[in-house]
CSV table of C-alpha atoms in Angstrom, one decimal:
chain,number,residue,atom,x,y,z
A,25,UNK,CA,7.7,-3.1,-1.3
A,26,UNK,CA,6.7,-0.9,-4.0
A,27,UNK,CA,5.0,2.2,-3.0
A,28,UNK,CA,1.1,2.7,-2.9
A,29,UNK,CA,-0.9,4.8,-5.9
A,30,UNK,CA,-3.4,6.1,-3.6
A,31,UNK,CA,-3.0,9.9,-1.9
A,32,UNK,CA,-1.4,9.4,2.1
A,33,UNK,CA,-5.0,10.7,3.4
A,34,UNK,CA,-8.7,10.7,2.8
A,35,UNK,CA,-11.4,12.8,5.0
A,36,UNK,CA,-14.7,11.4,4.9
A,37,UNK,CA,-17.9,13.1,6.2
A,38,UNK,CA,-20.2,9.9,7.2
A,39,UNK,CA,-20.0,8.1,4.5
A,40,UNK,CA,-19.0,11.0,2.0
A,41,UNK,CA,-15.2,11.2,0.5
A,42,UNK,CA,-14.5,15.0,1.3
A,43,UNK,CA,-10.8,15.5,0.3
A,44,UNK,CA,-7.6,12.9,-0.4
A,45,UNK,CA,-4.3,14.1,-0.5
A,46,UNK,CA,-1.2,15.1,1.9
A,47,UNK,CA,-2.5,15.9,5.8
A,48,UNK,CA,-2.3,19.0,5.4
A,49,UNK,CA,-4.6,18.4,3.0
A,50,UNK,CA,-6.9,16.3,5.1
A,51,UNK,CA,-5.5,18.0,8.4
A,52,UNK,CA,-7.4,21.0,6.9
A,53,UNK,CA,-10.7,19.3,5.4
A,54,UNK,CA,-11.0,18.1,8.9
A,55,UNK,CA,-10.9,21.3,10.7
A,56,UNK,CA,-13.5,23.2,8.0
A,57,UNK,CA,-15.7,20.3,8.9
A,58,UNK,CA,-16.1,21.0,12.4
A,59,UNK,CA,-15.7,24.7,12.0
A,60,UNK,CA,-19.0,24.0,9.9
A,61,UNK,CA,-21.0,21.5,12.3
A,62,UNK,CA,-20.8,19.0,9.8
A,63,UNK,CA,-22.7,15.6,10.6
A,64,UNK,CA,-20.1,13.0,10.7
A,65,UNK,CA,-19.3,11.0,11.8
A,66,UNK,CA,-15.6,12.9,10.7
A,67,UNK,CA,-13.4,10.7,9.8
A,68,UNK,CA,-9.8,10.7,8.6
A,69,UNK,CA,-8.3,7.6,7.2
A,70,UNK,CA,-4.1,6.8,6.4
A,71,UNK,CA,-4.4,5.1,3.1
A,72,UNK,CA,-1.1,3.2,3.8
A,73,UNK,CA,-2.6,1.1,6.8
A,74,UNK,CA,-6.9,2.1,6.7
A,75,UNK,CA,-7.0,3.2,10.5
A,76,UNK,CA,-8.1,6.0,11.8
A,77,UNK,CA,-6.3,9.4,12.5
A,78,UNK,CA,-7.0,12.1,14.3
A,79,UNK,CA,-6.0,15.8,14.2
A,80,UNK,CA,-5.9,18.5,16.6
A,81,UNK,CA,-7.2,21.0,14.4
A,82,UNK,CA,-8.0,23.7,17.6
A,83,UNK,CA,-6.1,27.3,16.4
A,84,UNK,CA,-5.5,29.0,13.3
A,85,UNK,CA,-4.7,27.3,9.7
A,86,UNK,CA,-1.1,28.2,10.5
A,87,UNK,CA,-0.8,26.5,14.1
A,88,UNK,CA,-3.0,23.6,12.2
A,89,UNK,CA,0.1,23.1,9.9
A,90,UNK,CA,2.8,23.6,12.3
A,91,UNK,CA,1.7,20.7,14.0
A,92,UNK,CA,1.3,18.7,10.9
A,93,UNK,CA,4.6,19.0,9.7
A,94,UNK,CA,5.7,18.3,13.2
A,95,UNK,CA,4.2,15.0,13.1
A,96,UNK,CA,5.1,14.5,9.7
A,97,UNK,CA,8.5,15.7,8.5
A,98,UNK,CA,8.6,16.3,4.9
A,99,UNK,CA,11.5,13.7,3.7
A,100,UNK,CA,14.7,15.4,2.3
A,101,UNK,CA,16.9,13.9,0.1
A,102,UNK,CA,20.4,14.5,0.8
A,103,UNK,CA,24.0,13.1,0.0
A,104,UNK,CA,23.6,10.9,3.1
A,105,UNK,CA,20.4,8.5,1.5
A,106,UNK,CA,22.5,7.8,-1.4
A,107,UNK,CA,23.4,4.0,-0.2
A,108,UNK,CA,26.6,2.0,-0.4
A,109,UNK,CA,25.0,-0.3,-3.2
A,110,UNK,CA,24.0,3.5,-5.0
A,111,UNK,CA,26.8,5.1,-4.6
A,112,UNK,CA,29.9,4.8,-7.3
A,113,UNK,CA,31.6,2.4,-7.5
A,114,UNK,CA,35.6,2.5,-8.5
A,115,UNK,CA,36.0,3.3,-12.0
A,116,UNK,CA,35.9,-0.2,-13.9
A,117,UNK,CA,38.4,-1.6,-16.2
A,118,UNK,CA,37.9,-2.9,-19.7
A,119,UNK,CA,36.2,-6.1,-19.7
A,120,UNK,CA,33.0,-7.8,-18.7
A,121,UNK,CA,31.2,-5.6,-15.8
A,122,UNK,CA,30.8,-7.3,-12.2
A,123,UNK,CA,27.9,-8.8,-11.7
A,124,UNK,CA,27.9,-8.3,-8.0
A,125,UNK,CA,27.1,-12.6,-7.6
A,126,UNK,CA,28.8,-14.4,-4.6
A,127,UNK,CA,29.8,-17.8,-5.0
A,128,UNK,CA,28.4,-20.2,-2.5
A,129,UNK,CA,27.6,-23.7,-2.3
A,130,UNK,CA,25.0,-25.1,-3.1
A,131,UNK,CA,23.8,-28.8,-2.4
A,132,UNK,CA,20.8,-30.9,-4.7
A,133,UNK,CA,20.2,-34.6,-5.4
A,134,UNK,CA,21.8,-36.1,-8.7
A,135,UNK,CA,18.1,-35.2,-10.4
A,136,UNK,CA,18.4,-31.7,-9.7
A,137,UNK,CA,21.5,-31.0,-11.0
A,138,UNK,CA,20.4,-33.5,-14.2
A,139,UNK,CA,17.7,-30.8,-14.8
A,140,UNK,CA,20.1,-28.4,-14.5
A,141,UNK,CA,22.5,-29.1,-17.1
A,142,UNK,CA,19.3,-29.9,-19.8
A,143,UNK,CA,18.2,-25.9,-19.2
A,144,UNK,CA,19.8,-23.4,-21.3
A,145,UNK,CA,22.1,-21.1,-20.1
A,146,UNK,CA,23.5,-23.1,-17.0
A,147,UNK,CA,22.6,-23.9,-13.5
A,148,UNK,CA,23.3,-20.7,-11.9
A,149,UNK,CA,21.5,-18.7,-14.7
A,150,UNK,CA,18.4,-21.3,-13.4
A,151,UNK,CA,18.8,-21.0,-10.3
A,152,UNK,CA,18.9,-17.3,-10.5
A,153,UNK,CA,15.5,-17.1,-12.5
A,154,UNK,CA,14.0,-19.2,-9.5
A,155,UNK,CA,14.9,-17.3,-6.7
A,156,UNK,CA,13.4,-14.1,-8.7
A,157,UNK,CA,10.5,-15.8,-9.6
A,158,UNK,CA,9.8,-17.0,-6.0
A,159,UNK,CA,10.5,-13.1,-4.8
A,160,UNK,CA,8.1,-12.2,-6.6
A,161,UNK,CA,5.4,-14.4,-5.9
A,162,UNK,CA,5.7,-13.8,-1.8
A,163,UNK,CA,6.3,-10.0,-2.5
A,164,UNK,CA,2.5,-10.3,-4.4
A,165,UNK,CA,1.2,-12.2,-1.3
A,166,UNK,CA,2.5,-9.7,1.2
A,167,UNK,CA,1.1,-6.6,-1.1
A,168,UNK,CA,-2.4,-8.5,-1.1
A,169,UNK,CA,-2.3,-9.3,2.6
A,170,UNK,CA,-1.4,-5.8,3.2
A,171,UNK,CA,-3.9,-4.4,0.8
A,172,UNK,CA,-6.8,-6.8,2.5
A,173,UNK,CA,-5.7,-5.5,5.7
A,174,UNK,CA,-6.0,-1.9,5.1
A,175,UNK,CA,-9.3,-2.3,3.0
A,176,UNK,CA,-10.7,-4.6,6.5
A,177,UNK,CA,-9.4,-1.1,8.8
A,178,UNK,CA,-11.1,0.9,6.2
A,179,UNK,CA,-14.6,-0.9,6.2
A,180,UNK,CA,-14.7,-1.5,9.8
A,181,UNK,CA,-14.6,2.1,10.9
A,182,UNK,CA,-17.0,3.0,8.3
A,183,UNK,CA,-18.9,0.2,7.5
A,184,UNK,CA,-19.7,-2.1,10.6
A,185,UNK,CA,-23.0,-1.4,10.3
A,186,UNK,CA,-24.2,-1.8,7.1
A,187,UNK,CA,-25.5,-4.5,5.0
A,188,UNK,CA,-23.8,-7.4,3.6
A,189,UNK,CA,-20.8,-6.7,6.0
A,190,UNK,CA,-19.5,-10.3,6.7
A,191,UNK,CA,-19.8,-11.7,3.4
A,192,UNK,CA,-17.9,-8.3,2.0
A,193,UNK,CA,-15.0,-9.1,4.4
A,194,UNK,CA,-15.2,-12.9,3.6
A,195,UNK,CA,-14.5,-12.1,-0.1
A,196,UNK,CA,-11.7,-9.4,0.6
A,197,UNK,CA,-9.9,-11.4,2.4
A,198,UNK,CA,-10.3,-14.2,-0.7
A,199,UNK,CA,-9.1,-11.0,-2.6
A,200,UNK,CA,-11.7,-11.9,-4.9
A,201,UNK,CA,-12.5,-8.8,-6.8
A,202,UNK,CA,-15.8,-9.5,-8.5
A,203,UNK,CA,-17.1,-10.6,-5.2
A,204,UNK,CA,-16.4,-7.5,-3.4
A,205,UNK,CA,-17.9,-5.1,-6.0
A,206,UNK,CA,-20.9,-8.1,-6.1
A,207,UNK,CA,-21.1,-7.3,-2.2
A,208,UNK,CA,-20.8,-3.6,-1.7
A,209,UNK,CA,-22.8,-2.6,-5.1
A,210,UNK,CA,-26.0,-1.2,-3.0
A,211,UNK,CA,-23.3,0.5,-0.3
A,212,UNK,CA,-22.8,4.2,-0.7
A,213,UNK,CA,-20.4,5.3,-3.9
A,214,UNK,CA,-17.4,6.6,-1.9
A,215,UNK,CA,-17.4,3.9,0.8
A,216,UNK,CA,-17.5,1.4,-2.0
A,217,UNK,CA,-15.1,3.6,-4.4
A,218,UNK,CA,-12.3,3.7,-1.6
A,219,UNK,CA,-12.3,0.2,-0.2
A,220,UNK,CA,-11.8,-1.2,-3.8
A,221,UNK,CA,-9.0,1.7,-4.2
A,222,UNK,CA,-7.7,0.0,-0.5
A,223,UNK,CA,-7.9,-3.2,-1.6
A,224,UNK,CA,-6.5,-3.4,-5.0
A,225,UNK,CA,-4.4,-0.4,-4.3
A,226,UNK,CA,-6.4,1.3,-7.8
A,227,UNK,CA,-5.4,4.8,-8.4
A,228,UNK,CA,-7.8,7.0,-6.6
A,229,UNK,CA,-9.6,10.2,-8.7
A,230,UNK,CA,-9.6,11.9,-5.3
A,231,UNK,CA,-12.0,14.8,-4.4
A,232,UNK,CA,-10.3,18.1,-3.2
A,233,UNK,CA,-12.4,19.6,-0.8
């Protein structure tokens, strides 16, 4: 699954976007906002999923941080990620590269293997396209699902009580675009900014405190 555009973490203040970015980042937003009394309801949101997360923001910036990158270790690349398929492989001969295919059988009617032979470029250059094509197509319905998901998480903890609700989770769930800007047009900018960000996973021009 290909990795999301949007920033790991967005603060909100009611329904006001304070900060997206790394938790620290929001970690930190978080902590000025209670430090300051602010209104809330203070919210902090993981982009990847659209629920709720909470930080114990008690102590100074430093302890803050500590506990951050406790909770979320910052991931090093080493010699040890580098997989089998990655790694080199034994220095190739002349000749036509390996293609890393296995041969296995494979069983269709007479008509299927008719259609086969018509197609350019053999039956195992077709079947290959096929099998791509059809990964592709359930890897797009996953990412929508996913992206639905989130954007439902999202709009529930912000949004349950405000107008048009149902009919703005009926057409998210359609992943029907138009619909959902239709739907949350009179909602607040940032609510309705970030759940189409959630949804269609859009690149977010994120505030920064």
């Amino acid at each position: 699954m290909p990795a999301s555009r949007l920033p790991p973490f967005s603060c909100f203040d009611g329904h006001h976007l304070v900060a997206s970015g790394t938790p620290e980042v929001a970690a930190l937003a978080l902590k000025q906002l209670r430090a300051n009394n602010a209104a809330g309801p203070l919210l902090v949101f993981d982009n990847a999923t659209g629920r709720t997360r909470d930080f114990d923001t008690r102590g100074s910036d430093a302890e803050l941080l500590a506990r951050v990158n406790e909770a979320f270790p910052a991931a090093v690349e080493t010699d040890a990620d580098v997989t089998a398929e990655e790694a080199p492989a034994t220095p190739r001969g002349r000749g036509r590269p390996k293609l890393g295919v296995v041969a296995r059988e494979v069983t269709l009617l007479p008509r299927h293997w008719a259609w086969l032979a018509e197609q350019p470029g053999g039956a195992s250059v077709v079947l290959r396209r096929l099998v791509e094509a059809a990964s592709r197509a359930g890897a797009d319905k996953d990412r929508q699902r996913r992206d639905s998901e989130r954007a439902y998480h999202f709009l529930q903890a912000i949004a349950g009580d405000l107008p048009g609700f149902e009919e703005a989770i009926r057409v998210l769930f359609a992943h029907d675009r138009a619909g959902l800007e239709a739907a949350l047009r009179s909602w607040p900018e940032d609510v309705r900014a970030h759940a189409l960000r959630l949804a269609f996973d859009d690149p977010a021009d994120h505030a920064d405190g």
